[in-house]
PDB file of C-alpha atoms in Angstrom:
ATOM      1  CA  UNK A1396     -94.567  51.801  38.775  1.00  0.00           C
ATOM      2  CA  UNK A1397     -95.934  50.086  35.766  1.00  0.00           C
ATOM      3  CA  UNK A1398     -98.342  47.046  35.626  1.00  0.00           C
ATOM      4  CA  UNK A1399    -100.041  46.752  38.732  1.00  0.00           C
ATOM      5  CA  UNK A1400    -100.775  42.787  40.081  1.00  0.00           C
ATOM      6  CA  UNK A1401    -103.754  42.310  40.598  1.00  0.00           C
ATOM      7  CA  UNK A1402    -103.678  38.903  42.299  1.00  0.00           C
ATOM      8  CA  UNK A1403    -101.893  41.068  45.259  1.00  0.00           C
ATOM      9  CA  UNK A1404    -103.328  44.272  45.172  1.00  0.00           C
ATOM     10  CA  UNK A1405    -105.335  44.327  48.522  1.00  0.00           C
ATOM     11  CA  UNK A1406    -109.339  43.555  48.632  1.00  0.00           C
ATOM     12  CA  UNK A1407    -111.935  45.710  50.781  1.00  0.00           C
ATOM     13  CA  UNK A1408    -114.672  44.537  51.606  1.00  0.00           C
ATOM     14  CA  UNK A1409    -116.911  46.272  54.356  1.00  0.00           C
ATOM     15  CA  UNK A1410    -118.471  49.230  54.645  1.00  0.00           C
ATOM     16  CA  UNK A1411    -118.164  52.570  56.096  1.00  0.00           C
ATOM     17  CA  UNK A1412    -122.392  52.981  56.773  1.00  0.00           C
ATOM     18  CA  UNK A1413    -123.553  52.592  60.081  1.00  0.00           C
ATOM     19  CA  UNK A1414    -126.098  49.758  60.428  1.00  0.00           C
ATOM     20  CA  UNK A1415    -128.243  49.302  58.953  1.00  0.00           C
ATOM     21  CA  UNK A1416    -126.823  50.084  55.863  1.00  0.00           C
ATOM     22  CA  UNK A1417    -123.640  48.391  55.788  1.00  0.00           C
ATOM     23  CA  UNK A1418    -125.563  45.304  55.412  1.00  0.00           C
ATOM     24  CA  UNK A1419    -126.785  46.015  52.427  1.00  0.00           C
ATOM     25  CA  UNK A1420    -123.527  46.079  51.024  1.00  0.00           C
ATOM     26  CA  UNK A1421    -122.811  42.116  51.213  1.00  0.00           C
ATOM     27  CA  UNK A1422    -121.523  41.286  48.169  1.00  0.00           C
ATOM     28  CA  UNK A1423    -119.315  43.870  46.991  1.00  0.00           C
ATOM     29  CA  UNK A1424    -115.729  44.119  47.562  1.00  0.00           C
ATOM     30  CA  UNK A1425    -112.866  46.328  45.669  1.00  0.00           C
ATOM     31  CA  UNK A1426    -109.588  46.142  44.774  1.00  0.00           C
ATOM     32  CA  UNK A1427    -107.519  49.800  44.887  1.00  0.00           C
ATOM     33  CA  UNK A1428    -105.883  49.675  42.118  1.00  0.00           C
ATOM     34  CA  UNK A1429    -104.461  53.080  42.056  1.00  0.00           C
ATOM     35  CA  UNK A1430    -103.669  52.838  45.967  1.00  0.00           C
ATOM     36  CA  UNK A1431    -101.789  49.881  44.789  1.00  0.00           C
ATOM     37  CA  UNK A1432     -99.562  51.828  41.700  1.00  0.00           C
ATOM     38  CA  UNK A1433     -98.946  54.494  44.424  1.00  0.00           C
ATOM     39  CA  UNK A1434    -101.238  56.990  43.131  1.00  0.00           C
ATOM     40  CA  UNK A1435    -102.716  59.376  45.869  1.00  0.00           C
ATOM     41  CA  UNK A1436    -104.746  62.403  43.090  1.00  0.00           C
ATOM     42  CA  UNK A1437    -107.725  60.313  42.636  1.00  0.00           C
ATOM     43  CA  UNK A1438    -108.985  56.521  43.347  1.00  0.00           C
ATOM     44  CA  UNK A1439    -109.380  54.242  40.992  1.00  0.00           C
ATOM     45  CA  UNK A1440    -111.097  50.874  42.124  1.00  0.00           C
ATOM     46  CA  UNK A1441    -112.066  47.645  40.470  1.00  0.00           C
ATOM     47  CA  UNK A1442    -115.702  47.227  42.015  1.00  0.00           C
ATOM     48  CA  UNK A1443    -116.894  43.751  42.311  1.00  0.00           C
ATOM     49  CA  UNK A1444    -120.197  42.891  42.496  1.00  0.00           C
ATOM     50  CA  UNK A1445    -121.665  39.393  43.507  1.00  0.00           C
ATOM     51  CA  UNK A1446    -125.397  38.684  42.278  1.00  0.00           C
ATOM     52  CA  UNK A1447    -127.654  40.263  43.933  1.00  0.00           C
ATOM     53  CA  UNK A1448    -124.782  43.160  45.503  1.00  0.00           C
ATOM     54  CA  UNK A1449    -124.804  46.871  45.046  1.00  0.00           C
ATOM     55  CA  UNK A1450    -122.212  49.102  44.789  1.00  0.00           C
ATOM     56  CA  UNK A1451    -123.818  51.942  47.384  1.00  0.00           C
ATOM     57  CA  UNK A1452    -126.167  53.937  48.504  1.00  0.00           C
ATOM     58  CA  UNK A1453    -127.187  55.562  45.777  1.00  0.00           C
ATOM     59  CA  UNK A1454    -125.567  58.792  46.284  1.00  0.00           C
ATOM     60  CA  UNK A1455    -123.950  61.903  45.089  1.00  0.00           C
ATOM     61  CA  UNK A1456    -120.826  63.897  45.540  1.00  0.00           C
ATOM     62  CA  UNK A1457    -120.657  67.839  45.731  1.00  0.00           C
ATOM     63  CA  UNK A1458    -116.719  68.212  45.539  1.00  0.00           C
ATOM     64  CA  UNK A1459    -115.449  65.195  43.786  1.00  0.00           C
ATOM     65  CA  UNK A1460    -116.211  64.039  39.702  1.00  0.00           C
ATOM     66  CA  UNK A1461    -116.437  60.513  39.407  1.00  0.00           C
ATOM     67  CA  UNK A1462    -116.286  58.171  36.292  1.00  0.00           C
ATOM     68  CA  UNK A1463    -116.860  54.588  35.258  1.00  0.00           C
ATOM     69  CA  UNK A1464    -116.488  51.891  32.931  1.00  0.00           C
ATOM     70  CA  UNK A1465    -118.346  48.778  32.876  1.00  0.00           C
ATOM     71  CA  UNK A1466    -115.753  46.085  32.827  1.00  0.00           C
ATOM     72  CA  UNK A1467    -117.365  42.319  33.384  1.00  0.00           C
ATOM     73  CA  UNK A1468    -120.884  41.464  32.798  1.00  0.00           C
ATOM     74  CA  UNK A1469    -123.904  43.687  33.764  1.00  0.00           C
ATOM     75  CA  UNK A1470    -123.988  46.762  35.745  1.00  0.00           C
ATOM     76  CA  UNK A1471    -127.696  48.509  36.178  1.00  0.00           C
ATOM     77  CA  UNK A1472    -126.962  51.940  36.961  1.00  0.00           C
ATOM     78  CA  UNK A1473    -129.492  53.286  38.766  1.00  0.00           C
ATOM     79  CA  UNK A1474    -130.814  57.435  38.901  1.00  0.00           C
ATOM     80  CA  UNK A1475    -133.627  59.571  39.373  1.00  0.00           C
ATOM     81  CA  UNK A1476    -134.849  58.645  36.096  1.00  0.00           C
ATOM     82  CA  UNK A1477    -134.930  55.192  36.457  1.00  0.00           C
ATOM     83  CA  UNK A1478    -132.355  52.153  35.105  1.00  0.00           C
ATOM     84  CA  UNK A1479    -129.558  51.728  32.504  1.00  0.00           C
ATOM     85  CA  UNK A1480    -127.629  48.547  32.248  1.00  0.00           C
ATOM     86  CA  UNK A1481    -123.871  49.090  31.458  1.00  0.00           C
ATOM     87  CA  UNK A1482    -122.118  47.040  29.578  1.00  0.00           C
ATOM     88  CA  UNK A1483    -118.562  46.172  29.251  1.00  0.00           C
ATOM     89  CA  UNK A1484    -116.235  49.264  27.428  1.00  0.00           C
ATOM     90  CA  UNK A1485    -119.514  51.671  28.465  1.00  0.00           C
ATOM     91  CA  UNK A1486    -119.239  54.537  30.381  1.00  0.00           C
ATOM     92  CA  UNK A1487    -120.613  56.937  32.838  1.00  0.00           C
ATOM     93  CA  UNK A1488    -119.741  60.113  34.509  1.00  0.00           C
ATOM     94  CA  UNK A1489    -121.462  62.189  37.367  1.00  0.00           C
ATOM     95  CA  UNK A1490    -120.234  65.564  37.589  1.00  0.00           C
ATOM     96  CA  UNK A1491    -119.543  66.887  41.391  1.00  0.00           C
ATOM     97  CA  UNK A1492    -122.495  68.949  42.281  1.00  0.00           C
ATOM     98  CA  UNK A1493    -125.263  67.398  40.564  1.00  0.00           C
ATOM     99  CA  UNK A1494    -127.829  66.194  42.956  1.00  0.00           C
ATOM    100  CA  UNK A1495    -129.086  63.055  40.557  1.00  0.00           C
ATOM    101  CA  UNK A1496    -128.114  59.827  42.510  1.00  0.00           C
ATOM    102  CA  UNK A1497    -126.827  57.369  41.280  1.00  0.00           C
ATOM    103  CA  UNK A1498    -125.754  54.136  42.309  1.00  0.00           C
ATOM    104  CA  UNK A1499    -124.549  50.463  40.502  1.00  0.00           C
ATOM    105  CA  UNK A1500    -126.860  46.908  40.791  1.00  0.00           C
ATOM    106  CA  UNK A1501    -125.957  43.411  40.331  1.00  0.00           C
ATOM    107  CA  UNK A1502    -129.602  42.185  38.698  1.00  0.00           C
ATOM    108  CA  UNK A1503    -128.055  38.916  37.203  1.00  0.00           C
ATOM    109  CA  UNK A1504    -126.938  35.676  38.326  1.00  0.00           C
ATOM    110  CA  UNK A1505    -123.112  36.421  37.380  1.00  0.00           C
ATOM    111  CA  UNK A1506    -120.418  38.533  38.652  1.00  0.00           C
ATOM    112  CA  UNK A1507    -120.424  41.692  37.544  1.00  0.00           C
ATOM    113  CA  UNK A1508    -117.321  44.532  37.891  1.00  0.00           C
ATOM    114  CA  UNK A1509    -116.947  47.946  36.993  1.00  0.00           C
ATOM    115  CA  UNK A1510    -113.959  50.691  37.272  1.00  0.00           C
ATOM    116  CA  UNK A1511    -114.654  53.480  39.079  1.00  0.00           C
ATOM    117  CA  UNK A1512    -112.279  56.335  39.594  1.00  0.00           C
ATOM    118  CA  UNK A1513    -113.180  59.413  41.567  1.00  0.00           C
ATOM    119  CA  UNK A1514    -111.166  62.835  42.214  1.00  0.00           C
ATOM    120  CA  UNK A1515    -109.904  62.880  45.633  1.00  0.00           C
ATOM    121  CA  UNK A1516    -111.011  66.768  47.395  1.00  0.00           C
ATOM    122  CA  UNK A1517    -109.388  68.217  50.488  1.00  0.00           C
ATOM    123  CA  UNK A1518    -113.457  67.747  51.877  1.00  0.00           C
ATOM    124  CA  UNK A1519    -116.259  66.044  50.824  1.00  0.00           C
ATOM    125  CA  UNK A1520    -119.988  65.730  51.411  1.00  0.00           C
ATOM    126  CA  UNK A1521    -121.683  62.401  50.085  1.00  0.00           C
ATOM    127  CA  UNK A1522    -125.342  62.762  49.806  1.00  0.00           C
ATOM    128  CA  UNK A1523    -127.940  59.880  50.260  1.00  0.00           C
ATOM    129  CA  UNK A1524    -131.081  59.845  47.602  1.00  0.00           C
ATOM    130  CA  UNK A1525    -133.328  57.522  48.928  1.00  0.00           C
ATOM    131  CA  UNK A1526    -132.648  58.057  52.940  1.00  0.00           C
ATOM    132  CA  UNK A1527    -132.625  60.464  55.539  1.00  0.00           C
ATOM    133  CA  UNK A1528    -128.510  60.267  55.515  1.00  0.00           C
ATOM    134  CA  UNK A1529    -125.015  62.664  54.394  1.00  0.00           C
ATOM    135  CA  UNK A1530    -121.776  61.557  54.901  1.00  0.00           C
ATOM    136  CA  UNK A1531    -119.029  64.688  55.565  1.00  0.00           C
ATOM    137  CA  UNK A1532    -115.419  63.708  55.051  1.00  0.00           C
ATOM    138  CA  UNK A1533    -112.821  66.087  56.324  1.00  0.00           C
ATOM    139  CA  UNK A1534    -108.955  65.322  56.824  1.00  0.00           C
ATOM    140  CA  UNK A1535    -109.932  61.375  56.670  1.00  0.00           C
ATOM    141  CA  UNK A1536    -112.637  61.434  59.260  1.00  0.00           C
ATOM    142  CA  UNK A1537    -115.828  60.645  58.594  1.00  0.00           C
ATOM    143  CA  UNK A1538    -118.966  62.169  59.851  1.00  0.00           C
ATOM    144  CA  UNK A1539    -122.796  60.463  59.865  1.00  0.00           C
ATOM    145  CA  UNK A1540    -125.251  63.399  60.014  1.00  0.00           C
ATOM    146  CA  UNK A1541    -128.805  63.720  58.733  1.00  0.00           C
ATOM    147  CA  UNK A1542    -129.947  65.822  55.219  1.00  0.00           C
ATOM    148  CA  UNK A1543    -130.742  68.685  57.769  1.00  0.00           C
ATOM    149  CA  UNK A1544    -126.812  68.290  59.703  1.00  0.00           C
ATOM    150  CA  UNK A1545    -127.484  67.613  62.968  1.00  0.00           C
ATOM    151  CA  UNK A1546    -125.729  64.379  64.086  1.00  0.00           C
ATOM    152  CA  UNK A1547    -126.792  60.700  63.184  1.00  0.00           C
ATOM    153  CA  UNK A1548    -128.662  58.795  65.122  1.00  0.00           C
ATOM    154  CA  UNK A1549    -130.168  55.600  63.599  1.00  0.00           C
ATOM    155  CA  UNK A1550    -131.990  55.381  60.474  1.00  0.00           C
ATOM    156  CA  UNK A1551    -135.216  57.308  60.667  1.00  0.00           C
TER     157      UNK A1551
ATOM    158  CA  UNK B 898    -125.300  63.058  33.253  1.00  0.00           C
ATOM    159  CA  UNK B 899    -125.002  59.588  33.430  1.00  0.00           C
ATOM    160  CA  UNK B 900    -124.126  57.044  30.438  1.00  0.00           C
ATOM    161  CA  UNK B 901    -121.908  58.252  27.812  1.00  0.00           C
ATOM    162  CA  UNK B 902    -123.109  58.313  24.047  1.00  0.00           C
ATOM    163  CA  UNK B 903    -119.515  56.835  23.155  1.00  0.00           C
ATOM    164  CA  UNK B 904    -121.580  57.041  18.760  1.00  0.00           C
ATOM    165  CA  UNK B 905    -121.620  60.717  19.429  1.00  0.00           C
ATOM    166  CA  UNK B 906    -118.220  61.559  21.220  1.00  0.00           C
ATOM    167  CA  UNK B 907    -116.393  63.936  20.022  1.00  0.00           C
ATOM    168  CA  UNK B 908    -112.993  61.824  18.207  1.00  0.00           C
ATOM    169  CA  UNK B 909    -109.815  63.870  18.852  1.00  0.00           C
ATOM    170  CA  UNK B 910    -107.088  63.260  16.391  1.00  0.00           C
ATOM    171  CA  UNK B 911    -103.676  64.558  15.282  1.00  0.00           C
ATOM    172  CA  UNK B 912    -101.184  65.848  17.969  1.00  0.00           C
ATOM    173  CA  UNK B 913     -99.857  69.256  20.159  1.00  0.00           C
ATOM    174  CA  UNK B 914     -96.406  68.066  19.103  1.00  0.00           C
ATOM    175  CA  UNK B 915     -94.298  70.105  16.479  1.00  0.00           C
ATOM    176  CA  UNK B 916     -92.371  68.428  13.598  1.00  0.00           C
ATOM    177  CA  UNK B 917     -91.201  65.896  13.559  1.00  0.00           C
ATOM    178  CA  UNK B 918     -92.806  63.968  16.259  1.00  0.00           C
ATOM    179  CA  UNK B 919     -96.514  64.930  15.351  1.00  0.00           C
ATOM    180  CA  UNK B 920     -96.014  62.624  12.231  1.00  0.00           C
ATOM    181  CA  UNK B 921     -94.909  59.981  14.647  1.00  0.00           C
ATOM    182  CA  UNK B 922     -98.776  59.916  15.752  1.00  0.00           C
ATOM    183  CA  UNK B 923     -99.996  58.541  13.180  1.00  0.00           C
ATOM    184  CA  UNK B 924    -102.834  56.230  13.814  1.00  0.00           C
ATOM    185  CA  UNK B 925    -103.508  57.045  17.102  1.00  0.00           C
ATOM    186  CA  UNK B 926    -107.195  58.829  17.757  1.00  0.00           C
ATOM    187  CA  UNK B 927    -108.918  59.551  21.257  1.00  0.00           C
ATOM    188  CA  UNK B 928    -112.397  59.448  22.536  1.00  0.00           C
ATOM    189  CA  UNK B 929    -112.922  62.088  25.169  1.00  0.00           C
ATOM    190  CA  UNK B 930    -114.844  60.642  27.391  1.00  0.00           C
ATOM    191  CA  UNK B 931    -114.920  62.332  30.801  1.00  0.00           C
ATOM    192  CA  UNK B 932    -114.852  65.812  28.355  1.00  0.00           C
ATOM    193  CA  UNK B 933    -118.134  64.549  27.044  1.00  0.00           C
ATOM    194  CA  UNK B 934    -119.332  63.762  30.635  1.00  0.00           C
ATOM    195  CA  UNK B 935    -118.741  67.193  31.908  1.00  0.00           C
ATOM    196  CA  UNK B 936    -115.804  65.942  33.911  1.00  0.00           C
ATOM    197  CA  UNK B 937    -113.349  68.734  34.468  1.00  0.00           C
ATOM    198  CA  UNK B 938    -111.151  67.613  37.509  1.00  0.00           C
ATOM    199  CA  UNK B 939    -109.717  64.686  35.473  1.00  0.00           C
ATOM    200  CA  UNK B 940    -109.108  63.560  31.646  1.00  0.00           C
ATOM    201  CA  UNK B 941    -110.767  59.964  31.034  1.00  0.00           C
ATOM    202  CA  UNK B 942    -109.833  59.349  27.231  1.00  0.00           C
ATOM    203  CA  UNK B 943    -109.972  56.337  25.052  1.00  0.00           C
ATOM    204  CA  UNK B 944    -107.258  55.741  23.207  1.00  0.00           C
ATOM    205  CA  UNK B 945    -107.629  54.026  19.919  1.00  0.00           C
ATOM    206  CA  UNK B 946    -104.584  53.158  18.265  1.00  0.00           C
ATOM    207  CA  UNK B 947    -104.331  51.079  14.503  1.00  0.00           C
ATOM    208  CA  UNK B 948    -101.504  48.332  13.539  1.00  0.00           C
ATOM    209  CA  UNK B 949     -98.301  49.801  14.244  1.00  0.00           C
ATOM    210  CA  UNK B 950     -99.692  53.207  16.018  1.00  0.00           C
ATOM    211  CA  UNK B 951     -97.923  54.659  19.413  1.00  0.00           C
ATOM    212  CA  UNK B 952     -99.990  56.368  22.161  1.00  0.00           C
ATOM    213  CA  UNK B 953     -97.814  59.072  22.466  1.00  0.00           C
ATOM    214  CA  UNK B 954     -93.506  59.944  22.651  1.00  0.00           C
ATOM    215  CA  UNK B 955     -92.207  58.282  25.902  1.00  0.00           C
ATOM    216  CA  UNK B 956     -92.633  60.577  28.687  1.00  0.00           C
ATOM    217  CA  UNK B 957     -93.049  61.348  32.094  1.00  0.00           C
ATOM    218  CA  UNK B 958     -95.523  64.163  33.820  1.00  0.00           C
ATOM    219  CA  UNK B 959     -94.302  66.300  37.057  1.00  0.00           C
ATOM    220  CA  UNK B 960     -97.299  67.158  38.860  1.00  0.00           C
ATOM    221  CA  UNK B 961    -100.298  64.284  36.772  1.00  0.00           C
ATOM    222  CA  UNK B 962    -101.144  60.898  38.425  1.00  0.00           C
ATOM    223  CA  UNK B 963    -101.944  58.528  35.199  1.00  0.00           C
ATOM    224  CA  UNK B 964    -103.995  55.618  35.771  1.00  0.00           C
ATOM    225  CA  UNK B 965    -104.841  53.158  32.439  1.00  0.00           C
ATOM    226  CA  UNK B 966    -106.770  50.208  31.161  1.00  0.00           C
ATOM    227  CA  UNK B 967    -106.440  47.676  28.858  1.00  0.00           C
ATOM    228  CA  UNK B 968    -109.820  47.449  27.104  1.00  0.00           C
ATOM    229  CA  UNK B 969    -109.408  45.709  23.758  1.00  0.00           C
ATOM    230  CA  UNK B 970    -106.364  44.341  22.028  1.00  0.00           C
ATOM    231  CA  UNK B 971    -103.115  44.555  23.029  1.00  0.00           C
ATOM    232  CA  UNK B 972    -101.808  47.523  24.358  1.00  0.00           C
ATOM    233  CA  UNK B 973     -97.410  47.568  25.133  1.00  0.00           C
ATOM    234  CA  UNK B 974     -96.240  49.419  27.100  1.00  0.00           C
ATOM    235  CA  UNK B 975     -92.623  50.276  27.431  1.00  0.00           C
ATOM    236  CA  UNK B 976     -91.047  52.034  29.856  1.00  0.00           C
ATOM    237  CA  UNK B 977     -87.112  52.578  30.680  1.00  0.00           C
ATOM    238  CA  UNK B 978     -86.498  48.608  31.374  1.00  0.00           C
ATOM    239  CA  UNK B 979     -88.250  47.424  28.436  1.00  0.00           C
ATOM    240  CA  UNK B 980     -92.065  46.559  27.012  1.00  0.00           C
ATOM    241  CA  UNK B 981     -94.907  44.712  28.777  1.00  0.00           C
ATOM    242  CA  UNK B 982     -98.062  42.965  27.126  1.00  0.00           C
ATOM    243  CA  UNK B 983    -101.271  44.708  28.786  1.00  0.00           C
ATOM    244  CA  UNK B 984    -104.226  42.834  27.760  1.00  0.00           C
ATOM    245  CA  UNK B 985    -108.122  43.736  28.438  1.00  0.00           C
ATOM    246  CA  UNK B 986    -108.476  44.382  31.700  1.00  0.00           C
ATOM    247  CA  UNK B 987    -104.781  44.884  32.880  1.00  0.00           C
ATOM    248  CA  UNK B 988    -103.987  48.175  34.724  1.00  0.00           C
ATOM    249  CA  UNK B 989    -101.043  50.613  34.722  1.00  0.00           C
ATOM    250  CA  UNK B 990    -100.087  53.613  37.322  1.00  0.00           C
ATOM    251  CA  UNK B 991     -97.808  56.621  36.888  1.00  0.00           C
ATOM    252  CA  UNK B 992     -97.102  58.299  39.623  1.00  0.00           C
ATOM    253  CA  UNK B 993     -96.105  61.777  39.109  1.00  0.00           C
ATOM    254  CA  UNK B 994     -92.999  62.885  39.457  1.00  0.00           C
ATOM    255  CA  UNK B 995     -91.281  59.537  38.507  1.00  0.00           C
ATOM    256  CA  UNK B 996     -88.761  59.782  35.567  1.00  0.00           C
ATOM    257  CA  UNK B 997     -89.316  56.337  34.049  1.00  0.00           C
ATOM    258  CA  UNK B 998     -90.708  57.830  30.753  1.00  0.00           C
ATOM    259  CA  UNK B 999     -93.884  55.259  29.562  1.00  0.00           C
ATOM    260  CA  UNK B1000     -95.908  55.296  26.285  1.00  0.00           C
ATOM    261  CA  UNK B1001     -97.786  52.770  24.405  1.00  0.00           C
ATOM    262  CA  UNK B1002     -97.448  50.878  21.498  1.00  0.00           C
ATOM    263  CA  UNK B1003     -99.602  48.452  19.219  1.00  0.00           C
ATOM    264  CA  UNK B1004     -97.641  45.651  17.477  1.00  0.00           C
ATOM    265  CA  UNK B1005    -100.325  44.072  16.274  1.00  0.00           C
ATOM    266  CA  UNK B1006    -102.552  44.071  13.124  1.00  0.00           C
ATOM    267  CA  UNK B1007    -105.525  44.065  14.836  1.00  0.00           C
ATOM    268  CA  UNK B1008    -106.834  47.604  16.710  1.00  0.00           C
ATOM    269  CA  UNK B1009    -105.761  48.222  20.168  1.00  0.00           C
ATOM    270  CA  UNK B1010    -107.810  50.197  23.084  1.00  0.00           C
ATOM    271  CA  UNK B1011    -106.831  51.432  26.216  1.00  0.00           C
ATOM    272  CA  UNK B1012    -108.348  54.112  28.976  1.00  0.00           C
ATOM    273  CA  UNK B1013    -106.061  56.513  30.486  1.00  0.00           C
ATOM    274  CA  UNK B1014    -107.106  59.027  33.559  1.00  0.00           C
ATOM    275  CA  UNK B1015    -105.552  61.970  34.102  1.00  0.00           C
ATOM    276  CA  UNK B1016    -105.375  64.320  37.264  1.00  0.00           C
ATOM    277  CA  UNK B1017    -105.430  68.222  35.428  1.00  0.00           C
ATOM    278  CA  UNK B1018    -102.796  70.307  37.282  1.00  0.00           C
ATOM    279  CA  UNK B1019    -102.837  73.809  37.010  1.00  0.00           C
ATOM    280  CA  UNK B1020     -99.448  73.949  35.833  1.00  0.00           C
ATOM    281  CA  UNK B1021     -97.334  70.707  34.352  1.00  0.00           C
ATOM    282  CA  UNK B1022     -94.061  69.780  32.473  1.00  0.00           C
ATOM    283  CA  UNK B1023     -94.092  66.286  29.957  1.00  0.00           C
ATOM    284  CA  UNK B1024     -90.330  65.334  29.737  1.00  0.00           C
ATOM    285  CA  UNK B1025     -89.735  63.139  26.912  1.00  0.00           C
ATOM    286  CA  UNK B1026     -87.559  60.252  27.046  1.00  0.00           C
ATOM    287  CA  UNK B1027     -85.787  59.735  23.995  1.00  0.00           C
ATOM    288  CA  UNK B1028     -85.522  63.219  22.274  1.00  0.00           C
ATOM    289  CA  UNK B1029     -84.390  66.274  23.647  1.00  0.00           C
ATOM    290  CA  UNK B1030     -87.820  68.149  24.158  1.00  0.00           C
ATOM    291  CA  UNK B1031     -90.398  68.703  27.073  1.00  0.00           C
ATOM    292  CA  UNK B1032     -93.778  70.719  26.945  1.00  0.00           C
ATOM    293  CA  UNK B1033     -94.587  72.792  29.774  1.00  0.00           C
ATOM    294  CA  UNK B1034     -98.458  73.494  30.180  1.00  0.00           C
ATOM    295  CA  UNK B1035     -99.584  76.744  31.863  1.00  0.00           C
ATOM    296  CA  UNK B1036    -103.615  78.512  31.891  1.00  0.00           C
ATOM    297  CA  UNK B1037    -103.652  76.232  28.411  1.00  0.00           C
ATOM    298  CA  UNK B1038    -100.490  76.966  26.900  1.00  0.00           C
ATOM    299  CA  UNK B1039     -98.408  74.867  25.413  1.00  0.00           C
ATOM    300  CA  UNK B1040     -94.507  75.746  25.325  1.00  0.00           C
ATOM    301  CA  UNK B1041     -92.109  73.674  23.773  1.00  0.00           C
ATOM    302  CA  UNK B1042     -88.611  73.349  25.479  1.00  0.00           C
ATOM    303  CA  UNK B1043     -85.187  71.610  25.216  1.00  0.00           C
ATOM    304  CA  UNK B1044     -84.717  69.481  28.345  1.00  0.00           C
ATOM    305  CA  UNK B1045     -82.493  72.314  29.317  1.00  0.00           C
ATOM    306  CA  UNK B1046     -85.196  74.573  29.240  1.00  0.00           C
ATOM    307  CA  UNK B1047     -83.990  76.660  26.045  1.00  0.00           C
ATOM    308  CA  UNK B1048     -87.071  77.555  23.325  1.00  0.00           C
ATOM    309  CA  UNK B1049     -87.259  74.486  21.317  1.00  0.00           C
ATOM    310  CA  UNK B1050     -85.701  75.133  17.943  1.00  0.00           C
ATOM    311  CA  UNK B1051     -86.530  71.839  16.227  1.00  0.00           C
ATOM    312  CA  UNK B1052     -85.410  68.097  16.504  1.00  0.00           C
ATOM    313  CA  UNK B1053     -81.524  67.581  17.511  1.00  0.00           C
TER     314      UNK B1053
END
């Protein structure tokens, strides 16, 4: 591989949540860039965000490190202490393990896009900060539960 | 952690590589970015190189998906059938384990930017394309080999 195109690599859009929190992800799509060069040790995703979009739940990973760089206009990261804008060239990372959410807001009137790129772990829990909501990944299936683990069952 | 303090990041320069390829580096400098994040399960560096600098000898990892930006300037790459312009924004994958060697080089005057990611293997070999010389990486040692896997004994 080499330069990857970008006007083919493949666009998600959608959502994993259950309602009703894959709604609030209108307005953000991806394109998997590293899917697309054929890499399979971590992601790494061109995150698109219309105004108005976010990029998730604010969230945060136990297994997996994740890291970012603003790339187009203005992305508001968003954690426990409050808001940051990001800017194109600046950077984040969130360490696996550490319980400060964090998630990425559109507050302007343009498109904004980031890079993203996140470790890929055998299993994975994905913590929710601001609802009642985990996410357990094991061998590529997802599973909804609540903070305490029993099963999902609508937003509460 | 969350937003990188890219004013405070440490700035690695210089080079692992013996005589006579560490001169070769000249010019090129690294941010460490994801180091300075407390990222451990991948490398997220920028790479900064002057008029005329390379990113590195032309080589190829075994066991290390590489994943890179364009973020200011122009960054070439070349890679076993020849060099390609990657401006802002542009992305290039590695896959490991393919032998088409890759490094970057500025041919501008202006200074040229790019971020590469990393995956950190326990153990890895960097086979370099046009000299007779790999590095094999093991619990942070660095040993340097002929391609036939003889001690390295200097340039030939």
């Amino acid at each position: 591989m080499g330069v990857i195109d970008q006007t083919t690599c493949p666009v998600k859009t959608g959502s994993i949540y259950p309602s009703p929190y894959k709604e609030m992800m209108a307005g953000r799509s991806s394109l998997r860039l590293g899917d697309a060069g054929g890499l399979t040790q971590f992601g790494a995703n061109l995150v698109i965000l219309q105004s108005g979009a976010m990029s998730s739940l604010r969230h945060w990973h136990q297994n997996e490190d994740e890291f970012v760089m603003g790339v187009q206009g203005i992305c508001t990261l968003v954690q426990d202490e409050g808001a940051t804008d990001l800017h194109p060239g600046d950077c984040a990372a969130f360490k696996a393990g550490d319980p400060n959410g964090h998630h990425f807001q559109n507050r302007t009137k343009a498109e904004a896009r980031f890079l993203v790129v996140g470790f890929r772990a055998a299993t994975e829990v994905a913590t929710y900060s601001d609802v009642d909501f985990r996410i357990e990944q094991s061998g590529g299936v997802n599973t909804f539960t609540h903070r305490d683990g029993t099963a999902w069952e609508g937003h509460r």
